[in-house]
Tab-separated table of C-alpha atoms in Angstrom:
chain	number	residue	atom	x	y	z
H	1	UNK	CA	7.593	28.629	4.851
H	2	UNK	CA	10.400	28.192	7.544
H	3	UNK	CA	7.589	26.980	10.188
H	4	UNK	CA	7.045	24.262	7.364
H	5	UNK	CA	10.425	23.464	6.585
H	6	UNK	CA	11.289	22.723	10.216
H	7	UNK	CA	8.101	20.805	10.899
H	8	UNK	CA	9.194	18.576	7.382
H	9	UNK	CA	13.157	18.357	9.138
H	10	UNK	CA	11.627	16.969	12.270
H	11	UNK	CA	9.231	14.555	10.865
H	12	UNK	CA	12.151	13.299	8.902
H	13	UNK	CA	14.070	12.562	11.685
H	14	UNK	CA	11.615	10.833	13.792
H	15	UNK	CA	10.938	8.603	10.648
H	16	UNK	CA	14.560	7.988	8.962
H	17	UNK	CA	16.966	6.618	11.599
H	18	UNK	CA	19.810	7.555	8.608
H	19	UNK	CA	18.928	11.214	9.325
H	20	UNK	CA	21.674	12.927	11.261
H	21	UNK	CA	20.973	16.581	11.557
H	22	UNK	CA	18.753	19.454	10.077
H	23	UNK	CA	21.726	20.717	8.356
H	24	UNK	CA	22.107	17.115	6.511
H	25	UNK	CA	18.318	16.612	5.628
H	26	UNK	CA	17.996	20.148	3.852
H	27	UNK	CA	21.307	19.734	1.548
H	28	UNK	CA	21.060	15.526	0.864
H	29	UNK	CA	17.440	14.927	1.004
H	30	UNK	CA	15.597	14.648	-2.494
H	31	UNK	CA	12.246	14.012	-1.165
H	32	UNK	CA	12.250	17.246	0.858
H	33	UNK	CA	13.388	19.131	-1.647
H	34	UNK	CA	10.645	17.322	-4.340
H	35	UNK	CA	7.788	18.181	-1.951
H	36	UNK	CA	9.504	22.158	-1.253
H	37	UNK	CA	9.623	22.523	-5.355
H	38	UNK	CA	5.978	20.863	-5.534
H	39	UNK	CA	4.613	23.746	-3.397
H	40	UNK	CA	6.154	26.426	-5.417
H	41	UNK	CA	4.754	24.677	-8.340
H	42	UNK	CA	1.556	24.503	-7.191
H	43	UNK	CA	1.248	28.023	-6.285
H	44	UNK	CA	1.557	29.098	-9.646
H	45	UNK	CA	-0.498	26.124	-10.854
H	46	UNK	CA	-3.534	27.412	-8.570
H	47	UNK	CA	-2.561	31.055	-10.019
H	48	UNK	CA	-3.122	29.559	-13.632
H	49	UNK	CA	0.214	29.914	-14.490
H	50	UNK	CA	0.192	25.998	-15.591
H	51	UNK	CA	3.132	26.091	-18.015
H	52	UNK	CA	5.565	28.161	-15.108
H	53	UNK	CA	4.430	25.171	-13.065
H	54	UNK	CA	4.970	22.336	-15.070
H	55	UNK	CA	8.429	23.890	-15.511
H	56	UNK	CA	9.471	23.719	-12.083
H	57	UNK	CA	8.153	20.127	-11.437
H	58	UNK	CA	9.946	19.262	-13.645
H	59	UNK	CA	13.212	20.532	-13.178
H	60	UNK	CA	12.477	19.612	-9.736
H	61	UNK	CA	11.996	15.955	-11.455
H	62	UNK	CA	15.445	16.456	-13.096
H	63	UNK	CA	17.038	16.676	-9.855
H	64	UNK	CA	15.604	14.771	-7.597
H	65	UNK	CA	14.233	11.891	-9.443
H	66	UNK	CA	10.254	12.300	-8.264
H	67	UNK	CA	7.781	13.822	-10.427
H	68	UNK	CA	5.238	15.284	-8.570
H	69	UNK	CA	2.443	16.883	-11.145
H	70	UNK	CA	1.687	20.708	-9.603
H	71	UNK	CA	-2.103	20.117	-9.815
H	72	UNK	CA	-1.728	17.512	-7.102
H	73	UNK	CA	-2.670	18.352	-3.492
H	74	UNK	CA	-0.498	17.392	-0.773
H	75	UNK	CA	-1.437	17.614	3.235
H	76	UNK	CA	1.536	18.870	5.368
H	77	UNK	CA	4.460	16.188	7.107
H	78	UNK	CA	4.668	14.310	3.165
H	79	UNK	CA	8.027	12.131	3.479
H	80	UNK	CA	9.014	10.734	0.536
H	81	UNK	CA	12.395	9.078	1.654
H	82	UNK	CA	14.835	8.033	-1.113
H	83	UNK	CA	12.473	8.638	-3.499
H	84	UNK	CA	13.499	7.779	-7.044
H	85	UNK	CA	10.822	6.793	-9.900
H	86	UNK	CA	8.345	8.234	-7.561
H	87	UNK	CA	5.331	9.426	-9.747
H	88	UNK	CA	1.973	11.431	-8.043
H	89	UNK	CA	-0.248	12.007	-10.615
H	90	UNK	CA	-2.560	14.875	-11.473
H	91	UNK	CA	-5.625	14.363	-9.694
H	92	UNK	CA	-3.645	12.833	-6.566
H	93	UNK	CA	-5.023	13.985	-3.361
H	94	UNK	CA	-2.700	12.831	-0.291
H	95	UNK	CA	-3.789	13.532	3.442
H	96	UNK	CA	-1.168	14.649	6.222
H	97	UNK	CA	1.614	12.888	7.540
H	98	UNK	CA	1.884	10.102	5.094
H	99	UNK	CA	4.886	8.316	3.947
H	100	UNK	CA	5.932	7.172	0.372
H	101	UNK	CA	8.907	5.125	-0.548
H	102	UNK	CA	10.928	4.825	-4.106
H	103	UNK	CA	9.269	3.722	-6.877
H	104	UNK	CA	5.881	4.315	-6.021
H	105	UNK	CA	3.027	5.458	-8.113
H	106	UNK	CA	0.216	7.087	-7.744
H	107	UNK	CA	-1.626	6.936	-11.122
H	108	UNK	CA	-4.520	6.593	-13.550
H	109	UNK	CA	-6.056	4.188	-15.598
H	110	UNK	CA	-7.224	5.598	-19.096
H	111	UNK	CA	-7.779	8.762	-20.851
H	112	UNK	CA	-10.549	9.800	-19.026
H	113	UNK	CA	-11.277	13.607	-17.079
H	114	UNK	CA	-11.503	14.703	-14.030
H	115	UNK	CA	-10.483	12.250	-11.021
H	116	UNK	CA	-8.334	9.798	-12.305
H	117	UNK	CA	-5.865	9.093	-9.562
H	118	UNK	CA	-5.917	7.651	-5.996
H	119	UNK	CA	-6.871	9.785	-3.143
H	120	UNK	CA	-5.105	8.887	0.021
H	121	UNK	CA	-6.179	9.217	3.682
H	122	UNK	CA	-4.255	10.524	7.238
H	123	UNK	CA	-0.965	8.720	8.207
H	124	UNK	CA	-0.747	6.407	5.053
H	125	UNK	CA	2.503	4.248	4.291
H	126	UNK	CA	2.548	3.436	0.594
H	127	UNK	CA	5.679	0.502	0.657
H	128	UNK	CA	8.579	0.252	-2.021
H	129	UNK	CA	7.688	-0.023	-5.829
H	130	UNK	CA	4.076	-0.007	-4.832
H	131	UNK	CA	1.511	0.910	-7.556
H	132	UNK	CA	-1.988	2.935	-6.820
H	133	UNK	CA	-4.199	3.042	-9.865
H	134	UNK	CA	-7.272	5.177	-10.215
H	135	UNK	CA	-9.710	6.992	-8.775
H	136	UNK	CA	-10.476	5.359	-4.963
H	137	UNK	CA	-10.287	6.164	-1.353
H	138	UNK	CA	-7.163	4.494	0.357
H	139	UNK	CA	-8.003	5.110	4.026
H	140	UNK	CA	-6.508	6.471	7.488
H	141	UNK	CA	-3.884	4.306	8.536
H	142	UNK	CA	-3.724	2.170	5.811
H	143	UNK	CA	-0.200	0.251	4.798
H	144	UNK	CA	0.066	-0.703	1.090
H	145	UNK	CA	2.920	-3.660	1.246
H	146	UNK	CA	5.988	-3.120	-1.008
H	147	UNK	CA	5.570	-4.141	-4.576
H	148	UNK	CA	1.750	-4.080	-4.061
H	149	UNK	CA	-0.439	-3.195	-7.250
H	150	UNK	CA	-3.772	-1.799	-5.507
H	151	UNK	CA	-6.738	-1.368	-8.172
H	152	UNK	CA	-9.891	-0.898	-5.423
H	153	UNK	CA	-10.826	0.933	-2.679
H	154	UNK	CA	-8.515	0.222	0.830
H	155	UNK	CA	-10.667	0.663	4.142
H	156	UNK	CA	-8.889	2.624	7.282
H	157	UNK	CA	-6.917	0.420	9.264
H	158	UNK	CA	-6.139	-2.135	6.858
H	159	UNK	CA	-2.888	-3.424	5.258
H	160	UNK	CA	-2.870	-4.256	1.185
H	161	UNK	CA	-0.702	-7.111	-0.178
H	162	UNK	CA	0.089	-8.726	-3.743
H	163	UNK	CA	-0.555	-8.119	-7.153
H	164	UNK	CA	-3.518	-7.633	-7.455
H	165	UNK	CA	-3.835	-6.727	-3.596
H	166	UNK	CA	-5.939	-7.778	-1.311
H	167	UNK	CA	-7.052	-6.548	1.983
H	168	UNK	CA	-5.659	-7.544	5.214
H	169	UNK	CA	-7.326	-6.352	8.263
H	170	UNK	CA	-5.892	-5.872	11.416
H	171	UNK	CA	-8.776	-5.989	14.219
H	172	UNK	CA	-9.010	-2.337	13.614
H	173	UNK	CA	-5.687	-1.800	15.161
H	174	UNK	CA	-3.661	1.373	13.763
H	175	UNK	CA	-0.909	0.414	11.242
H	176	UNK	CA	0.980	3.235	10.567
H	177	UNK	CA	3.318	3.533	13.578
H	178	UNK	CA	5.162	0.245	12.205
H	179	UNK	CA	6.944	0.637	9.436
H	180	UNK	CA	7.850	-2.704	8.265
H	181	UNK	CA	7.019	-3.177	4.866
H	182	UNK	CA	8.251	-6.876	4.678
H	183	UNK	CA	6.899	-9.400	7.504
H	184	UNK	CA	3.574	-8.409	6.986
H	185	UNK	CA	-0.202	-10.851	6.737
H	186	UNK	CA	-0.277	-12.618	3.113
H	187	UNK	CA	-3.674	-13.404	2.775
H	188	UNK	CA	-3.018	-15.857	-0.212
H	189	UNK	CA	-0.669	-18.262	1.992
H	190	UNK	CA	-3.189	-17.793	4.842
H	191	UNK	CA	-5.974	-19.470	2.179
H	192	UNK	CA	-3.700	-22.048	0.927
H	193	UNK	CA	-2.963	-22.869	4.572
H	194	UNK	CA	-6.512	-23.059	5.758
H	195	UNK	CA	-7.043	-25.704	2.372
H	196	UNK	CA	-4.293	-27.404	3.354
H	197	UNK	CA	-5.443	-28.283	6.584
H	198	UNK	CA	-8.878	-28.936	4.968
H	199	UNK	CA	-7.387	-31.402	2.356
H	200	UNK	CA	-5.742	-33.383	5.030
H	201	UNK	CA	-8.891	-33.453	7.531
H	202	UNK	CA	-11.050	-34.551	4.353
H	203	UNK	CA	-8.458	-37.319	3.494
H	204	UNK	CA	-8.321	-38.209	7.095
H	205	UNK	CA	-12.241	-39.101	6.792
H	206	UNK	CA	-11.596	-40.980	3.623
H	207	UNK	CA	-8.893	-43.033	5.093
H	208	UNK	CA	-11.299	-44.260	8.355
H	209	UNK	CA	-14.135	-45.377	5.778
H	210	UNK	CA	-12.616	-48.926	4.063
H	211	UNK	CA	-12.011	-50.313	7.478
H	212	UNK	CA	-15.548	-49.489	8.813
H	213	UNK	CA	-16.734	-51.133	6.050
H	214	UNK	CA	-14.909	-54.320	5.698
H	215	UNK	CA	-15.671	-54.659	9.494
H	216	UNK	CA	-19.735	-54.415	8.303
H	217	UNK	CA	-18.878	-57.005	5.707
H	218	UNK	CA	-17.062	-58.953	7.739
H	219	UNK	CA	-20.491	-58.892	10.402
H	220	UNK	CA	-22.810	-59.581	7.699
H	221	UNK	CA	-23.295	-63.711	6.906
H	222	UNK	CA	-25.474	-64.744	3.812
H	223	UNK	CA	-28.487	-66.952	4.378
H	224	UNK	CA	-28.006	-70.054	2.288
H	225	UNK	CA	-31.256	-71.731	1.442
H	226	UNK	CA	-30.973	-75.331	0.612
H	227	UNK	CA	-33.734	-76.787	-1.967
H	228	UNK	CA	-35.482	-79.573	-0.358
């Protein structure tokens, strides 16, 4: 438990440039102490001691502001930084080393069983108020963008942006060492840009065609034929 607690401090501080000192982090930190009170709760969750469980998440959620359901499972260095409104669903399966920031979910869609929430790779940044709904594969490395609503599948590597996002890729270069969640690709003014410049090259074309043919007109003399 300590050996985890001081791998959690340190992975704090290289991420959070607000973090001080180890001392700081364990008494002001709500994410560390959502993702400590998660692993109690799902010890006694795997034990089948669900309602002891759903107790302590949710005094943990009381506290701290994140709701993390016990039945989720959760790879080692988690940082949820800040942390407030975060929600991790049931069925939630999150790799190591990611990073979450307030106000993300990690949901479901319907009332169906079994999987029913996202599943998310190695060294994944999930952005400010961002929204992960159902059952996919978000990949190694991925970046969803702040206030992103993701509804499909994310490939390794790859950034997600807008509502509903879509999937920037980044010539398979790693994403997760930057953590800007702001000046980031946006595919939809990247589109608009490319059919702007279409829309002017078109009515560039259009603008060349009257004068080539008044010159033609201008070339082209009518026979008169003169009854005799």
């Amino acid at each position: 438990m300590f050996k985890r607690l001081r791998e959690d401090i340190a992975l704090i501080k290289e991420r959070d440039p607000a973090a001080r000192s180890a001392f700081e982090i364990i008494l002001t930190y709500s994410g560390l102490h959502a993702v400590h009170s998660y692993r109690r709760a799902h010890w006694f969750y795997q034990h089948k001691c669900f309602t002891i469980a759903r107790i302590i998440s949710q005094m943990s959620r009381f506290f701290t502001g994140i709701e993390i359901h016990p039945g989720a499972k959760i790879g080692k260095g988690l940082f949820i930084d800040h942390g407030m409104g975060v929600v991790i669903g049931e069925t939630t399966e999150i790799g190591d080393n990611c990073l979450i920031y307030q106000g993300v979910t990690l949901g479901g869609t319907g009332k169906d069983k079994g999987k029913r929430h996202p599943t998310l790779g190695n060294n994944v940044i999930v952005g400010s108020g961002a929204k992960v709904l159902g059952p996919f594969y978000v990949g190694d490395n991925a970046k969803i963008a702040a206030g992103a609503v993701v509804l499909e599948e994310v490939p390794p590597d790859c950034t997600a942006v807008g509502v509903p996002a879509r999937v920037v890729r980044r010539n398979g270069q790693r994403v997760c060492p930057d953590l800007d969640q702001i000046h980031i690709p946006d595919p939809v003014a990247q589109e608009l840009c490319r059919l702007t410049m279409r829309i002017e090259k078109l009515e560039e074309m259009l603008s060349v065609q009257p004068d080539s043919q008044e010159k033609e007109n201008e070339e082209y003399v009518p026979v008169q034929h003169h009854e005799s």
